[in-house]
Coordinates of C-alpha atoms in Angstrom, one line a residue:
M1 CA 24.3 -3.0 79.6
S2 CA 21.4 -3.9 82.0
A3 CA 18.5 -5.7 80.4
G4 CA 15.7 -3.3 79.6
K5 CA 17.7 -0.2 80.1
P6 CA 19.6 2.1 77.7
S7 CA 23.4 2.3 77.8
V8 CA 24.3 5.5 79.7
M9 CA 26.9 7.5 77.8
D10 CA 29.0 9.7 80.0
H11 CA 30.9 11.5 77.2
D12 CA 29.5 14.6 75.5
P13 CA 28.9 14.0 71.7
F14 CA 29.2 17.7 71.1
D15 CA 32.5 18.2 72.9
E16 CA 35.1 19.6 70.5
G17 CA 37.5 16.7 71.2
V18 CA 34.8 14.2 70.4
L19 CA 33.9 16.1 67.2
A20 CA 37.5 16.1 66.1
D21 CA 37.7 12.3 66.6
A22 CA 34.3 11.3 65.1
E23 CA 35.2 7.7 64.1
T24 CA 36.2 6.8 67.7
Y25 CA 32.9 8.2 68.9
D26 CA 30.9 6.2 66.3
R27 CA 32.7 3.0 67.3
L28 CA 31.9 3.6 71.0
A29 CA 28.3 4.2 70.2
L30 CA 28.0 1.0 68.1
A31 CA 29.6 -1.1 70.8
A32 CA 27.5 0.3 73.6
G33 CA 24.2 -1.2 72.6
P34 CA 21.0 -0.7 70.6
V35 CA 19.7 2.2 72.7
L36 CA 21.9 4.9 74.2
Y37 CA 21.2 7.7 76.7
F38 CA 23.1 10.9 77.2
P39 CA 22.1 12.3 80.6
K40 CA 23.7 15.7 80.0
Y41 CA 21.0 16.4 77.4
D42 CA 18.2 14.0 78.5
L43 CA 18.8 12.6 75.0
Y44 CA 18.3 9.1 73.7
A45 CA 20.1 7.8 70.7
L46 CA 20.1 4.9 68.2
S47 CA 23.4 3.8 66.5
H48 CA 22.7 0.5 64.8
Y49 CA 21.9 0.6 61.2
Q50 CA 18.6 -1.4 61.4
H51 CA 17.2 0.8 64.1
V52 CA 18.3 4.1 62.6
R53 CA 16.8 3.1 59.2
A54 CA 13.6 2.0 60.8
A55 CA 13.2 5.2 62.8
F56 CA 13.8 7.3 59.7
A57 CA 11.0 5.5 58.0
D58 CA 8.6 5.6 61.0
W59 CA 7.6 9.3 61.0
R60 CA 4.4 8.6 63.0
R61 CA 6.4 7.5 66.1
F62 CA 9.6 9.4 65.4
C63 CA 8.4 12.9 64.3
S64 CA 10.3 15.8 62.9
G65 CA 7.8 18.5 63.9
H66 CA 9.4 19.1 67.3
G67 CA 12.8 19.9 65.7
T68 CA 15.5 17.9 64.0
G69 CA 18.2 19.0 66.4
I70 CA 18.5 18.0 70.1
V71 CA 16.1 20.8 71.3
H72 CA 12.5 19.9 71.8
T73 CA 11.0 22.9 70.0
G74 CA 7.5 22.0 71.1
R75 CA 8.6 22.9 74.6
A76 CA 11.4 25.4 74.2
G77 CA 10.4 27.1 70.9
N78 CA 12.9 27.8 68.1
W79 CA 15.2 30.7 67.3
R80 CA 13.8 30.8 63.8
R81 CA 10.7 29.6 62.1
Q82 CA 11.0 25.9 61.4
S83 CA 11.4 24.6 57.9
P84 CA 8.0 23.4 56.7
V85 CA 9.8 20.6 54.8
L86 CA 12.6 19.4 57.1
E87 CA 10.9 20.1 60.5
N88 CA 7.3 19.1 59.6
D89 CA 5.2 16.0 59.4
P90 CA 2.1 15.0 57.4
P91 CA -0.4 16.2 56.4
D92 CA 1.3 19.6 55.9
H93 CA 4.7 18.3 55.1
G94 CA 3.8 16.9 51.6
R95 CA 2.4 20.1 50.1
Y96 CA 5.5 22.0 51.0
R97 CA 7.8 19.2 49.8
R98 CA 6.0 19.2 46.4
I99 CA 6.9 22.9 45.9
L100 CA 10.6 22.1 46.0
Q101 CA 10.0 18.9 43.9
N102 CA 8.3 21.1 41.3
V103 CA 11.3 23.4 41.2
L104 CA 14.1 20.8 41.4
T105 CA 13.2 18.8 38.4
G106 CA 15.1 16.8 35.9
A107 CA 15.0 19.8 33.5
T108 CA 16.5 21.9 36.3
L109 CA 19.4 19.5 36.7
I110 CA 20.0 19.5 33.0
E111 CA 20.1 23.3 33.1
I112 CA 22.6 23.2 36.0
R113 CA 24.8 20.8 34.2
A114 CA 24.8 22.9 31.0
R115 CA 25.6 26.1 33.0
F116 CA 28.2 24.9 35.4
A117 CA 30.1 21.9 33.9
A118 CA 32.6 24.3 32.3
V119 CA 32.8 26.3 35.5
A120 CA 33.9 23.2 37.4
D121 CA 36.4 22.3 34.7
A122 CA 38.0 25.7 34.6
M123 CA 38.2 25.8 38.4
V124 CA 39.8 22.4 38.7
E125 CA 42.2 23.0 35.8
E126 CA 43.6 26.2 37.4
L127 CA 44.0 24.5 40.8
V128 CA 45.7 21.4 39.5
G129 CA 47.9 23.5 37.3
R130 CA 49.2 25.1 40.5
G131 CA 50.2 21.7 41.8
R132 CA 49.2 22.5 45.4
F133 CA 45.8 23.8 46.6
D134 CA 43.3 23.6 49.4
A135 CA 40.7 21.2 48.1
Q136 CA 38.2 22.2 50.8
T137 CA 38.2 26.0 50.7
E138 CA 39.2 26.4 47.0
L139 CA 37.1 23.7 45.4
A140 CA 34.7 21.8 47.6
N141 CA 33.3 25.0 49.2
A142 CA 33.9 27.2 46.2
F143 CA 32.0 25.3 43.6
P144 CA 28.6 24.9 45.4
L145 CA 29.0 28.6 46.4
V146 CA 28.8 29.5 42.7
V147 CA 26.1 27.0 41.8
V148 CA 23.5 27.3 44.6
P149 CA 23.3 31.1 45.0
T150 CA 23.4 31.6 41.3
M151 CA 20.6 29.2 40.6
L152 CA 18.5 30.6 43.5
G153 CA 19.0 34.1 42.1
L154 CA 20.8 35.5 45.2
A155 CA 22.9 38.6 44.8
P156 CA 26.6 37.5 44.3
D157 CA 27.9 39.9 47.0
E158 CA 25.6 38.4 49.6
R159 CA 26.9 34.8 49.5
D160 CA 29.1 35.1 52.5
V161 CA 26.1 36.3 54.5
M162 CA 24.2 33.1 53.6
V163 CA 27.2 30.9 54.4
A164 CA 27.5 32.5 57.9
Y165 CA 23.8 32.0 58.5
S166 CA 24.1 28.3 57.5
D167 CA 26.9 27.8 60.0
L168 CA 24.7 29.3 62.7
N169 CA 21.8 27.1 61.6
F170 CA 23.7 23.8 61.9
N171 CA 25.5 24.8 65.2
S172 CA 22.1 25.7 66.6
M173 CA 20.8 22.2 66.1
G174 CA 23.2 21.1 68.9
P175 CA 23.5 22.4 72.5
D176 CA 24.1 26.0 73.6
N177 CA 27.8 25.4 73.8
S178 CA 30.9 27.4 72.8
L179 CA 30.5 26.5 69.1
R180 CA 26.9 27.8 69.0
R181 CA 27.8 30.9 70.9
A182 CA 30.7 31.6 68.6
S183 CA 28.4 31.3 65.6
I184 CA 25.9 33.7 67.2
A185 CA 28.7 36.2 67.8
R186 CA 29.9 36.0 64.2
T187 CA 26.4 36.4 62.8
A188 CA 25.0 39.4 64.7
G189 CA 22.3 40.9 62.5
I190 CA 22.6 38.2 59.8
P191 CA 19.3 36.4 60.4
G192 CA 17.4 39.5 59.6
R193 CA 19.6 40.1 56.6
V194 CA 18.9 36.6 55.3
E195 CA 15.2 37.1 55.8
A196 CA 15.4 40.1 53.5
L197 CA 17.6 38.3 50.9
C198 CA 15.0 35.5 50.6
R199 CA 12.1 37.9 49.8
R200 CA 10.7 37.9 46.3
D201 CA 12.0 41.4 45.4
S202 CA 15.6 40.5 46.4
L203 CA 15.8 37.5 44.0
A204 CA 16.6 37.4 40.3
A205 CA 13.5 37.0 38.2
N206 CA 14.9 34.0 36.4
G207 CA 16.2 32.0 39.4
L208 CA 14.9 29.0 41.3
G209 CA 14.0 31.3 44.2
A210 CA 11.5 33.1 41.9
R211 CA 10.2 29.7 40.8
I212 CA 9.6 28.8 44.4
Y213 CA 7.5 31.9 44.8
D214 CA 5.6 31.1 41.6
E215 CA 4.9 27.6 42.8
C216 CA 3.7 28.9 46.2
D217 CA 1.4 31.4 44.4
K218 CA -0.2 28.6 42.5
A219 CA -0.7 26.5 45.6
G220 CA -2.2 29.4 47.5
M221 CA 0.7 29.7 50.0
S222 CA 2.0 32.9 51.5
D223 CA 5.1 34.9 50.6
E224 CA 6.4 34.0 54.1
D225 CA 6.1 30.3 53.2
A226 CA 8.0 30.9 50.0
S227 CA 10.7 32.9 51.8
I228 CA 11.2 30.0 54.3
L229 CA 11.5 27.5 51.4
V230 CA 14.2 29.6 49.7
R231 CA 16.1 29.7 53.0
T232 CA 15.6 25.9 53.4
F233 CA 16.9 25.3 49.9
F234 CA 20.1 27.2 50.5
S235 CA 20.8 25.8 54.0
A236 CA 20.1 22.2 53.0
S237 CA 22.1 22.5 49.7
M238 CA 25.4 24.2 50.7
D239 CA 27.3 22.9 53.7
T240 CA 26.5 19.2 53.5
T241 CA 27.3 19.1 49.7
A242 CA 30.6 21.0 50.2
N243 CA 31.6 18.8 53.1
G244 CA 30.7 15.6 51.1
I245 CA 32.8 16.7 48.1
G246 CA 35.7 17.4 50.4
M247 CA 35.4 14.1 52.2
T248 CA 35.3 12.3 48.8
I249 CA 38.5 14.1 47.6
H250 CA 40.2 13.2 50.8
A251 CA 39.3 9.5 50.6
L252 CA 40.5 9.3 47.0
A253 CA 43.7 11.2 47.7
R254 CA 44.6 8.8 50.5
D255 CA 44.2 5.8 48.3
P256 CA 46.1 5.8 45.0
D257 CA 44.6 2.5 43.9
Q258 CA 41.1 3.9 44.3
W259 CA 42.0 7.1 42.5
R260 CA 43.5 5.1 39.5
M261 CA 40.4 3.0 39.4
A262 CA 38.1 6.1 39.3
R263 CA 40.2 7.7 36.6
A264 CA 40.1 4.6 34.5
D265 CA 36.3 4.3 34.8
P266 CA 34.7 7.8 35.4
A267 CA 31.4 6.1 36.1
L268 CA 32.9 5.1 39.4
L269 CA 33.0 8.8 40.4
R270 CA 29.3 8.7 41.3
A271 CA 30.0 5.6 43.4
A272 CA 32.9 7.5 45.0
F273 CA 30.6 10.3 46.3
D274 CA 28.0 7.8 47.5
E275 CA 30.6 5.6 49.3
S276 CA 32.1 8.7 50.9
L277 CA 28.7 9.7 52.2
R278 CA 28.5 6.3 53.9
H279 CA 32.1 6.3 55.1
D280 CA 32.1 10.0 56.3
P281 CA 28.6 11.5 56.3
P282 CA 28.7 15.3 56.4
S283 CA 25.5 15.2 58.4
P284 CA 26.3 12.5 61.0
H285 CA 23.2 12.7 63.1
I286 CA 19.6 14.0 63.0
G287 CA 17.1 14.5 65.8
R288 CA 13.6 13.1 66.1
T289 CA 10.9 13.2 68.9
T290 CA 8.9 10.1 70.0
T291 CA 5.1 10.6 69.8
E292 CA 4.6 7.5 72.0
A293 CA 6.6 5.0 74.0
V294 CA 8.8 3.0 71.6
E295 CA 10.3 -0.4 72.5
I296 CA 13.6 -1.4 70.8
E297 CA 15.1 -4.8 71.7
G298 CA 13.3 -4.8 75.1
I299 CA 14.4 -1.2 75.9
T300 CA 11.6 1.5 76.1
I301 CA 12.2 5.0 74.9
P302 CA 9.5 7.1 76.6
A303 CA 7.0 9.2 74.7
D304 CA 7.9 12.8 73.9
A305 CA 11.6 12.1 74.2
K306 CA 14.3 13.5 71.9
V307 CA 16.2 10.8 70.0
L308 CA 19.4 11.2 68.1
L309 CA 19.6 9.0 65.0
M310 CA 23.4 8.4 64.7
V311 CA 23.9 8.2 60.9
G312 CA 27.7 8.2 61.1
A313 CA 27.6 5.2 63.4
A314 CA 24.9 3.4 61.5
D315 CA 26.7 3.6 58.2
R316 CA 29.7 1.9 59.8
D317 CA 27.8 -0.8 61.5
P318 CA 29.6 -4.1 61.0
A319 CA 26.3 -5.9 61.2
R320 CA 25.4 -4.1 58.0
Y321 CA 28.7 -3.7 56.1
S322 CA 31.7 -5.9 55.6
D323 CA 34.9 -4.1 56.5
P324 CA 32.9 -0.9 57.2
E325 CA 36.0 1.3 58.0
R326 CA 37.3 0.8 54.4
F327 CA 36.4 3.3 51.7
D328 CA 35.6 1.0 48.7
L329 CA 34.4 2.1 45.3
T330 CA 33.2 -1.4 44.4
R331 CA 31.0 -1.8 47.5
Q332 CA 27.7 -3.5 46.7
E333 CA 25.9 -3.7 50.0
G334 CA 22.8 -1.6 49.4
P335 CA 21.8 1.9 50.5
H336 CA 23.3 3.9 53.3
V337 CA 21.2 6.3 55.5
A338 CA 23.2 9.5 54.9
F339 CA 20.3 11.0 52.8
G340 CA 17.7 9.7 55.3
V341 CA 14.8 7.3 54.5
G342 CA 11.1 7.7 53.8
I343 CA 9.1 10.9 53.5
H344 CA 12.0 13.0 54.8
T345 CA 14.6 11.6 52.4
C346 CA 16.9 14.5 51.4
I347 CA 15.1 16.3 48.6
G348 CA 18.3 17.9 47.3
Q349 CA 20.2 14.7 46.8
P350 CA 20.1 14.8 43.0
L351 CA 21.6 18.3 43.1
A352 CA 24.3 17.3 45.6
K353 CA 25.2 14.3 43.4
L354 CA 25.3 16.4 40.3
E355 CA 27.6 19.0 41.9
A356 CA 29.9 16.3 43.2
E357 CA 29.9 14.6 39.8
L358 CA 30.9 17.8 38.0
V359 CA 33.8 18.5 40.4
L360 CA 35.1 14.9 40.5
T361 CA 34.8 14.4 36.7
A362 CA 36.9 17.6 36.2
L363 CA 39.4 16.4 38.8
A364 CA 39.7 13.0 37.1
R365 CA 40.3 14.7 33.8
H366 CA 43.0 17.1 35.0
A367 CA 44.7 15.4 37.9
G368 CA 46.8 12.3 37.1
T369 CA 47.7 11.9 40.8
L370 CA 46.3 13.2 44.0
A371 CA 47.8 13.1 47.5
V372 CA 47.1 14.8 50.8
D373 CA 49.8 17.4 51.4
G374 CA 50.3 17.8 55.1
N375 CA 47.6 17.7 57.8
P376 CA 44.0 18.6 57.0
T377 CA 42.1 20.3 59.8
R378 CA 38.6 19.4 60.9
Q379 CA 35.7 21.7 60.8
L380 CA 34.2 21.9 64.2
N381 CA 30.4 22.2 64.1
N382 CA 27.7 20.7 66.3
W383 CA 25.9 19.2 63.4
L384 CA 28.3 18.7 60.6
R385 CA 31.5 16.8 59.8
G386 CA 34.0 17.9 57.3
F387 CA 37.3 19.7 56.8
A388 CA 38.2 23.3 57.4
T389 CA 41.3 22.8 55.3
L390 CA 42.3 20.0 53.0
P391 CA 45.8 20.6 51.5
I392 CA 46.3 18.5 48.3
V393 CA 49.2 18.1 45.9
A394 CA 48.3 17.0 42.4
T395 CA 50.2 16.1 39.2
P396 CA 48.5 17.3 36.0
A397 CA 47.3 14.4 33.8
Q398 CA 49.3 15.5 30.8
E399 CA 52.5 15.1 32.8
I400 CA 51.6 11.6 33.7
A401 CA 50.9 10.8 30.1
R402 CA 54.3 11.9 28.9

């Protein structure tokens, strides 16, 4: 790397081959230097933990308002109205964020636990009883798809519509490549349908979606604002949580010692999900836009440039973590950046952690052993990491006890 210049990266971070081999991509990015540049997209990137964390916290110089993907929406516009929480900055950002904070309270989490703990237990008991199952499609995806739409008050027969829309949303944060175009083809007419589903009269009166409308009414906000917040809640709560749960099951199933440790001390199941988010973040990068020229280790990123914060690389930075490639339930090295930092820290993280806890607790109760059964397949999405399939073989706990 030349002094004062970013490292030019010739590979395409959104190529399907790269997406399928994410860990190699992260290692290349970490080794290349503190500031990277992808000429194909006129895109700068940060991969080292200290710089990614600092950029997350510095919303004044690394803004979200011009989109959190690679497209500069201040120049090119956006295919949908931007999220007033995720793609917004102060002073407006705070008042929208408070709406969701007023809905996703401790009392709400207690309500979710009471309603869905038995659902998770029954779901896991049936799957483990079969001996073999797909932990991604039949559990990691299936459980949030019960919890989130039910709590929002969405019609049960419309859940697949919301999932397809969410896939389009995350693919659209990357470039206009074959993955995004395939999502567009699969979702013809769906954005308009989702808009209708997020209206007040489409939501159950006792759901969180209705509460969002009520909170917006109190704050003097429009129904359009409320509708966008309902959409934001769903999109931000489903895919990343499902992928995170799948990644955690995969990590535990690959390491019998870690699984035995977690079963012996169920409190470690929370640590398992958190360590999995560091080890294999379901949302491995996020976009920002510089509001002024920013210098990092003598390298200047110009003003009004798109910058990719490489979360997946940062959370495996050997300057930050000892043996970063290892999944370790006992790791005590401070916070990762998978949930972000600062004013844009993921507002739904308590819900994600609760859903993961319910699934993993049920799994620890019912499965004496876990192992990966065959070859998992990777989900290919411009903006997500996870599994499309995760075949698991499990031995029921009561058989181990005999």
